[in-house]
Coordinates of C-alpha atoms in Angstrom, one line a residue:
M1 CA 0.0 0.0 0.0
P2 CA 2.7 2.5 0.8
E3 CA 4.4 1.6 -2.5
M4 CA 1.2 2.5 -4.4
L5 CA 0.9 5.8 -2.6
D6 CA 4.5 6.7 -3.5
T7 CA 3.9 5.8 -7.2
H8 CA 0.8 7.9 -7.3
R9 CA 2.6 10.9 -5.7
G10 CA 5.4 10.5 -8.3
K11 CA 3.0 10.6 -11.1
T12 CA 1.3 13.7 -9.7
R13 CA 4.6 15.5 -9.3
R14 CA 5.5 14.7 -12.9
R15 CA 2.2 16.0 -14.2
T16 CA 2.6 19.2 -12.2
S17 CA 6.1 19.7 -13.6
L18 CA 4.9 19.2 -17.1
T19 CA 2.0 21.6 -16.6
V20 CA 4.3 24.3 -15.2
G21 CA 6.7 23.8 -18.0
A22 CA 4.0 24.1 -20.7
V23 CA 2.7 27.3 -19.1
A24 CA 6.2 28.7 -19.0
L25 CA 6.8 27.8 -22.6
L26 CA 3.5 29.3 -23.7
A27 CA 4.2 32.5 -21.7
S28 CA 7.6 32.9 -23.3
G29 CA 6.1 32.4 -26.8
L30 CA 3.5 35.0 -26.1
L31 CA 6.1 37.5 -24.9
A32 CA 8.2 36.8 -27.9
T33 CA 5.4 37.5 -30.4
A34 CA 3.9 40.4 -28.4
P35 CA 4.5 43.9 -29.9
S36 CA 7.4 45.7 -28.3
A37 CA 6.7 48.7 -26.2
V38 CA 6.9 52.1 -28.0
A39 CA 10.4 53.5 -27.7
D40 CA 10.9 56.8 -26.0
P41 CA 11.9 59.6 -28.2
S42 CA 15.3 61.2 -27.7
A43 CA 15.9 64.0 -25.3
E44 CA 16.5 66.3 -28.3
A45 CA 13.1 65.5 -29.7
T46 CA 11.3 65.9 -26.4
N47 CA 12.9 69.2 -25.5
A48 CA 12.3 70.6 -29.0
I49 CA 8.6 69.7 -28.9
D50 CA 8.1 71.0 -25.4
A51 CA 9.9 74.3 -26.3
H52 CA 7.7 74.7 -29.4
Y53 CA 4.6 74.0 -27.4
A54 CA 5.6 76.7 -24.9
D55 CA 6.1 79.1 -27.8
F56 CA 2.5 78.6 -28.9
G57 CA 1.3 79.4 -25.4
G58 CA 1.1 75.9 -23.9
A59 CA -2.3 74.6 -22.7
G60 CA -3.8 78.1 -23.1
S61 CA -3.2 78.1 -26.8
F62 CA -5.4 76.6 -29.5
L63 CA -3.3 73.4 -29.2
G64 CA -4.8 72.8 -25.7
A65 CA -3.6 70.2 -23.3
P66 CA -1.4 67.3 -24.4
L67 CA -3.1 64.0 -24.9
G68 CA -0.1 61.9 -23.9
P69 CA 3.7 62.0 -23.9
A70 CA 5.8 62.4 -27.0
T71 CA 6.3 59.2 -28.9
D72 CA 8.9 58.0 -31.3
V73 CA 8.1 57.8 -35.1
A74 CA 10.3 56.8 -37.9
G75 CA 12.9 59.6 -38.4
G76 CA 11.6 61.7 -35.5
A77 CA 8.9 62.1 -32.9
E78 CA 5.4 63.5 -32.4
R79 CA 3.2 64.7 -29.6
A80 CA -0.6 65.0 -29.8
Y81 CA -2.6 67.8 -28.2
Q82 CA -6.3 68.6 -28.1
G83 CA -6.0 70.9 -31.0
G84 CA -3.2 69.5 -33.2
V85 CA 0.1 67.7 -33.3
I86 CA 3.7 68.9 -33.1
Y87 CA 6.1 66.8 -35.2
F88 CA 9.9 66.8 -34.9
S89 CA 12.8 65.6 -37.0
P90 CA 16.4 66.6 -36.8
N91 CA 16.3 68.1 -40.3
T92 CA 13.0 70.0 -39.9
G93 CA 12.8 70.8 -36.2
A94 CA 9.5 71.0 -34.3
K95 CA 6.5 72.1 -36.4
A96 CA 2.8 72.2 -35.7
V97 CA 0.0 70.8 -37.9
Y98 CA -3.7 71.0 -37.1
G99 CA -7.3 71.3 -38.4
E100 CA -8.3 70.0 -41.8
I101 CA -4.7 70.0 -43.0
L102 CA -3.8 67.6 -40.2
V103 CA -6.6 65.3 -41.2
K104 CA -5.4 65.3 -44.8
Y105 CA -1.8 64.8 -43.7
K106 CA -2.7 61.8 -41.6
S107 CA -4.8 60.3 -44.4
L108 CA -1.7 60.5 -46.6
G109 CA 0.5 58.6 -44.1
G110 CA 1.7 61.4 -41.8
P111 CA 5.4 61.6 -41.3
S112 CA 5.8 58.0 -42.3
G113 CA 4.1 58.7 -45.7
P114 CA 5.5 60.3 -48.8
L115 CA 5.1 63.8 -47.6
S116 CA 7.5 63.2 -44.7
F117 CA 7.8 65.8 -41.9
P118 CA 6.3 69.3 -42.0
T119 CA 8.9 72.1 -42.7
N120 CA 6.8 74.9 -41.3
D121 CA 4.0 75.5 -38.8
E122 CA 0.5 75.8 -40.4
T123 CA 0.6 79.3 -41.9
G124 CA -1.9 81.7 -43.5
A125 CA -1.9 81.6 -47.3
G126 CA -1.8 85.3 -47.7
D127 CA -5.5 86.1 -48.4
A128 CA -6.6 86.1 -44.8
V129 CA -8.7 83.0 -45.6
G130 CA -6.7 79.9 -46.5
R131 CA -3.9 78.0 -44.8
F132 CA -1.1 75.8 -45.8
N133 CA 1.8 73.5 -44.6
D134 CA 5.0 72.7 -46.6
F135 CA 6.5 69.2 -46.2
A136 CA 9.9 67.7 -46.7
E137 CA 9.1 65.2 -49.5
P138 CA 11.9 65.4 -52.1
G139 CA 10.9 67.8 -54.9
G140 CA 8.6 69.7 -52.6
A141 CA 5.1 69.2 -51.3
A142 CA 2.4 71.3 -49.7
I143 CA -1.2 71.0 -48.5
Y144 CA -3.4 74.0 -49.1
W145 CA -6.8 74.6 -47.5
K146 CA -9.7 77.0 -47.5
P147 CA -13.3 76.4 -46.4
E148 CA -14.8 76.4 -49.9
T149 CA -12.4 73.9 -51.4
G150 CA -11.0 71.9 -48.5
A151 CA -7.5 70.6 -48.0
W152 CA -5.5 69.2 -51.0
A153 CA -1.9 68.2 -51.6
I154 CA 0.2 69.2 -54.6
K155 CA 3.8 68.4 -55.2
G156 CA 6.9 68.7 -57.4
K157 CA 6.8 70.5 -60.7
V158 CA 3.1 71.1 -60.6
L159 CA 3.6 72.8 -57.2
D160 CA 6.5 74.9 -58.7
A161 CA 4.5 75.9 -61.8
W162 CA 1.4 76.8 -59.7
R163 CA 3.4 79.0 -57.4
E164 CA 5.3 80.6 -60.3
S165 CA 1.9 81.5 -61.8
G166 CA 1.0 83.4 -58.6
G167 CA -0.4 80.6 -56.4
I168 CA -3.7 81.3 -54.8
T169 CA -3.7 84.8 -56.3
G170 CA -2.8 83.7 -59.8
P171 CA -5.2 82.5 -62.6
F172 CA -5.5 79.0 -61.1
G173 CA -6.5 79.9 -57.5
Y174 CA -6.7 77.2 -54.8
P175 CA -6.3 73.5 -55.6
R176 CA -9.5 71.4 -55.5
S177 CA -8.0 68.0 -55.8
D178 CA -4.9 66.1 -54.6
M179 CA -2.3 65.8 -57.3
T180 CA -2.4 62.5 -59.1
V181 CA 0.2 60.7 -61.2
D182 CA -0.9 58.5 -64.1
N183 CA 1.7 57.0 -66.5
G184 CA 4.3 59.5 -65.5
V185 CA 1.9 62.5 -65.9
A186 CA 1.2 64.5 -62.7
T187 CA -2.0 66.4 -62.7
A188 CA -3.8 68.8 -60.3
N189 CA -7.1 70.6 -60.7
F190 CA -7.8 74.1 -59.5
E191 CA -10.8 76.3 -58.9
G192 CA -10.0 78.9 -61.6
P193 CA -11.2 81.4 -62.7
G194 CA -8.4 81.8 -65.3
G195 CA -7.1 78.2 -65.3
T196 CA -8.3 74.9 -64.1
E197 CA -5.5 72.3 -64.6
I198 CA -1.7 71.9 -64.5
K199 CA 0.0 68.9 -65.9
W200 CA 3.7 67.9 -65.8
S201 CA 5.7 65.0 -67.2
D202 CA 9.4 64.7 -67.7
S203 CA 9.0 63.7 -71.3
E204 CA 6.4 66.3 -72.3
G205 CA 7.0 69.1 -69.9
L206 CA 4.3 71.5 -68.8
A207 CA 0.7 71.7 -70.0
T208 CA -2.2 73.8 -68.7
L209 CA -5.9 74.4 -69.2
P210 CA -6.3 76.8 -70.9
P211 CA -3.1 75.9 -72.9
E212 CA -1.9 79.5 -73.4
L213 CA -1.2 79.8 -69.6
A214 CA 1.7 77.5 -69.9
A215 CA 3.6 80.0 -72.1
T216 CA 3.4 82.6 -69.3
L217 CA 5.5 80.5 -66.9
P218 CA 9.2 81.1 -67.5
G219 CA 11.6 78.4 -66.7
F220 CA 9.2 75.5 -67.6
R221 CA 9.4 73.6 -70.8
V222 CA 6.0 73.6 -72.5
G223 CA 4.8 70.3 -73.7
S224 CA 1.5 71.3 -75.2
P225 CA 1.6 71.2 -79.0
D226 CA -0.7 74.2 -79.2
V227 CA 1.6 76.5 -77.3
A228 CA 5.0 77.7 -78.3
A229 CA 6.8 79.0 -75.3
P230 CA 9.5 81.7 -75.8
N231 CA 12.9 80.2 -75.4
P232 CA 15.7 82.8 -74.9
D233 CA 18.3 80.2 -75.9
V234 CA 17.0 80.0 -79.5
A235 CA 18.1 82.7 -81.9
V236 CA 15.4 84.4 -84.0
T237 CA 16.2 84.0 -87.7
N238 CA 15.7 86.7 -90.4
D239 CA 12.6 87.1 -92.4
S240 CA 14.1 85.6 -95.6
G241 CA 15.0 82.4 -93.9
N242 CA 18.1 82.1 -96.0
S243 CA 21.0 82.8 -93.7
G244 CA 19.5 81.8 -90.4
I245 CA 21.6 84.4 -88.6
N246 CA 20.0 86.6 -86.0
R247 CA 19.5 90.0 -87.6
W248 CA 20.5 91.7 -84.4
W249 CA 23.9 90.1 -84.4
G250 CA 24.7 92.1 -87.6
I251 CA 25.1 95.3 -85.7
P252 CA 28.0 94.2 -83.4
I253 CA 29.6 92.2 -86.2
G254 CA 29.5 95.2 -88.5
L255 CA 31.0 97.4 -85.8
A256 CA 33.7 94.9 -85.1
I257 CA 34.6 94.7 -88.9
T258 CA 34.6 98.5 -89.1
A259 CA 36.9 98.8 -86.2
V260 CA 39.4 96.2 -87.6
V261 CA 39.4 97.9 -91.1
G262 CA 39.9 101.3 -89.5
G263 CA 42.8 100.0 -87.5
L264 CA 44.4 98.6 -90.6
L265 CA 44.0 101.8 -92.5
G266 CA 45.4 103.8 -89.6
M267 CA 48.5 101.5 -89.5
L268 CA 49.0 101.9 -93.3
G269 CA 48.7 105.7 -93.0
R270 CA 51.3 105.8 -90.3
R271 CA 53.7 103.7 -92.3
R272 CA 53.4 106.0 -95.3
A273 CA 53.8 109.2 -93.2
D274 CA 57.1 107.9 -91.6
P275 CA 60.2 108.9 -93.8
T276 CA 62.1 106.0 -95.0
P277 CA 65.8 106.4 -94.1
V278 CA 68.1 106.3 -97.2
T279 CA 71.5 104.9 -96.7
T280 CA 74.2 106.0 -99.2
R281 CA 77.1 103.6 -99.4
T282 CA 80.3 105.3 -100.5
T283 CA 83.3 103.4 -101.5
R284 CA 86.4 105.1 -100.4
G285 CA 89.6 104.7 -102.5
P286 CA 93.0 104.9 -101.0
A287 CA 93.6 108.4 -100.0
A288 CA 96.8 110.3 -100.6
R289 CA 99.1 110.8 -97.7
T290 CA 98.5 114.1 -96.0
S291 CA 99.7 115.8 -92.9
A292 CA 99.0 114.2 -89.6
A293 CA 96.4 116.7 -88.7
T294 CA 94.4 116.1 -91.8
T295 CA 94.6 112.3 -91.5
T296 CA 93.3 112.5 -87.9
G297 CA 90.4 114.6 -88.9
D298 CA 89.5 112.2 -91.7
R299 CA 89.7 109.2 -89.4
Q300 CA 87.3 110.7 -86.9
G301 CA 84.8 111.8 -89.6
F302 CA 85.1 115.5 -88.9
V303 CA 85.2 118.1 -91.7
P304 CA 87.9 120.7 -91.1
P305 CA 86.5 124.2 -91.1
R306 CA 87.1 126.2 -94.3
T307 CA 89.4 129.2 -94.2
D308 CA 89.1 132.2 -96.4
A309 CA 92.1 131.1 -98.4
T310 CA 90.6 127.7 -99.0
A311 CA 87.3 129.2 -100.0
A312 CA 89.1 131.5 -102.5
A313 CA 91.1 128.7 -104.0
T314 CA 88.0 126.6 -104.3
A315 CA 86.2 129.5 -106.1
A316 CA 89.2 129.8 -108.5
G317 CA 88.8 126.1 -109.4
A318 CA 92.1 125.0 -107.8
A319 CA 92.2 122.6 -105.0
P320 CA 94.5 123.8 -102.2
R321 CA 97.3 121.6 -101.1
G322 CA 96.5 119.1 -98.4
T323 CA 92.7 119.0 -99.0
S324 CA 92.4 115.8 -101.1
N325 CA 90.8 114.0 -98.1
V326 CA 88.5 116.8 -97.3
A327 CA 86.5 116.1 -100.5
G328 CA 86.2 112.4 -99.4
A329 CA 85.0 113.5 -96.0
H330 CA 82.4 115.7 -97.7
E331 CA 81.3 112.8 -99.8
M332 CA 80.9 110.5 -96.8
H333 CA 79.1 113.0 -94.6
R334 CA 76.9 114.7 -97.1
D335 CA 74.1 115.0 -94.6
A336 CA 76.2 116.0 -91.6
P337 CA 75.8 119.6 -90.4
R338 CA 78.6 121.9 -91.4
T339 CA 80.2 124.5 -89.2
R340 CA 80.6 127.8 -90.9
G341 CA 83.8 129.8 -90.3

């Protein structure tokens, strides 16, 4: 009998151990598959959000009281309040989004969606009616809102062209649809009154409704076949269509040619005006021996001054003695100034 009791007790202990082990294993599996707790945001993110909340006026502002602590999101953090949300990323800082723009932003994925983080607080659109937020999506993105049209997102080249046209005060006015992309063509619709549509594609460029509005937007390649946008890089040809040279280039080219010709004529005129030096080569024969004084004067190239006796003898046609080299000196220095006695 005692042996039977011991056997029963052993079986009970084994069953208890198996049960405890199974519970522990199940608990560990549940913990492993349970979602991890939300990570706390960095101190930088928390401090930035709190400081921005204080700038708005804290709980007494339109944001109201916080609905919970700041939480971590991909690339940054966020904190929700009664009247809106403050988002933070290291590249954009802390920015507030609220109202219908916040609703649209969340519907498009919030900071984890393609728009990424806001780059400004919700701001007036400039007409004392509408509001907008810009976002950090590459290429640019914004959500615009006004009561009559609602909140809509536009991006990239469509956003650039719309703002170039004047934005809400231009011919297109406020957007009335989110921008869509179909087969590489981005399209947004607007309320008018002057224009109702902007399209952009990398292959075709810009197109608008009405088409002529596209030509009024400098810096955008016009893709509509009905519109020929002015291109300052293309030269305008002449009316005859023969030479293809811009008629206005003829003026500076003509002036340049005139300046070159004038310079050449001026150089030729100066060459003609300058006297050409004439060099007379005289071959001197062997001179007769004279006195030492006469030979010295001939070697140095000086012409001895004429005396009255020499002049008289010359006039009578007789060469005075000792003056044979004087004639040679006169021949060599025909152009040299003479000293009159």
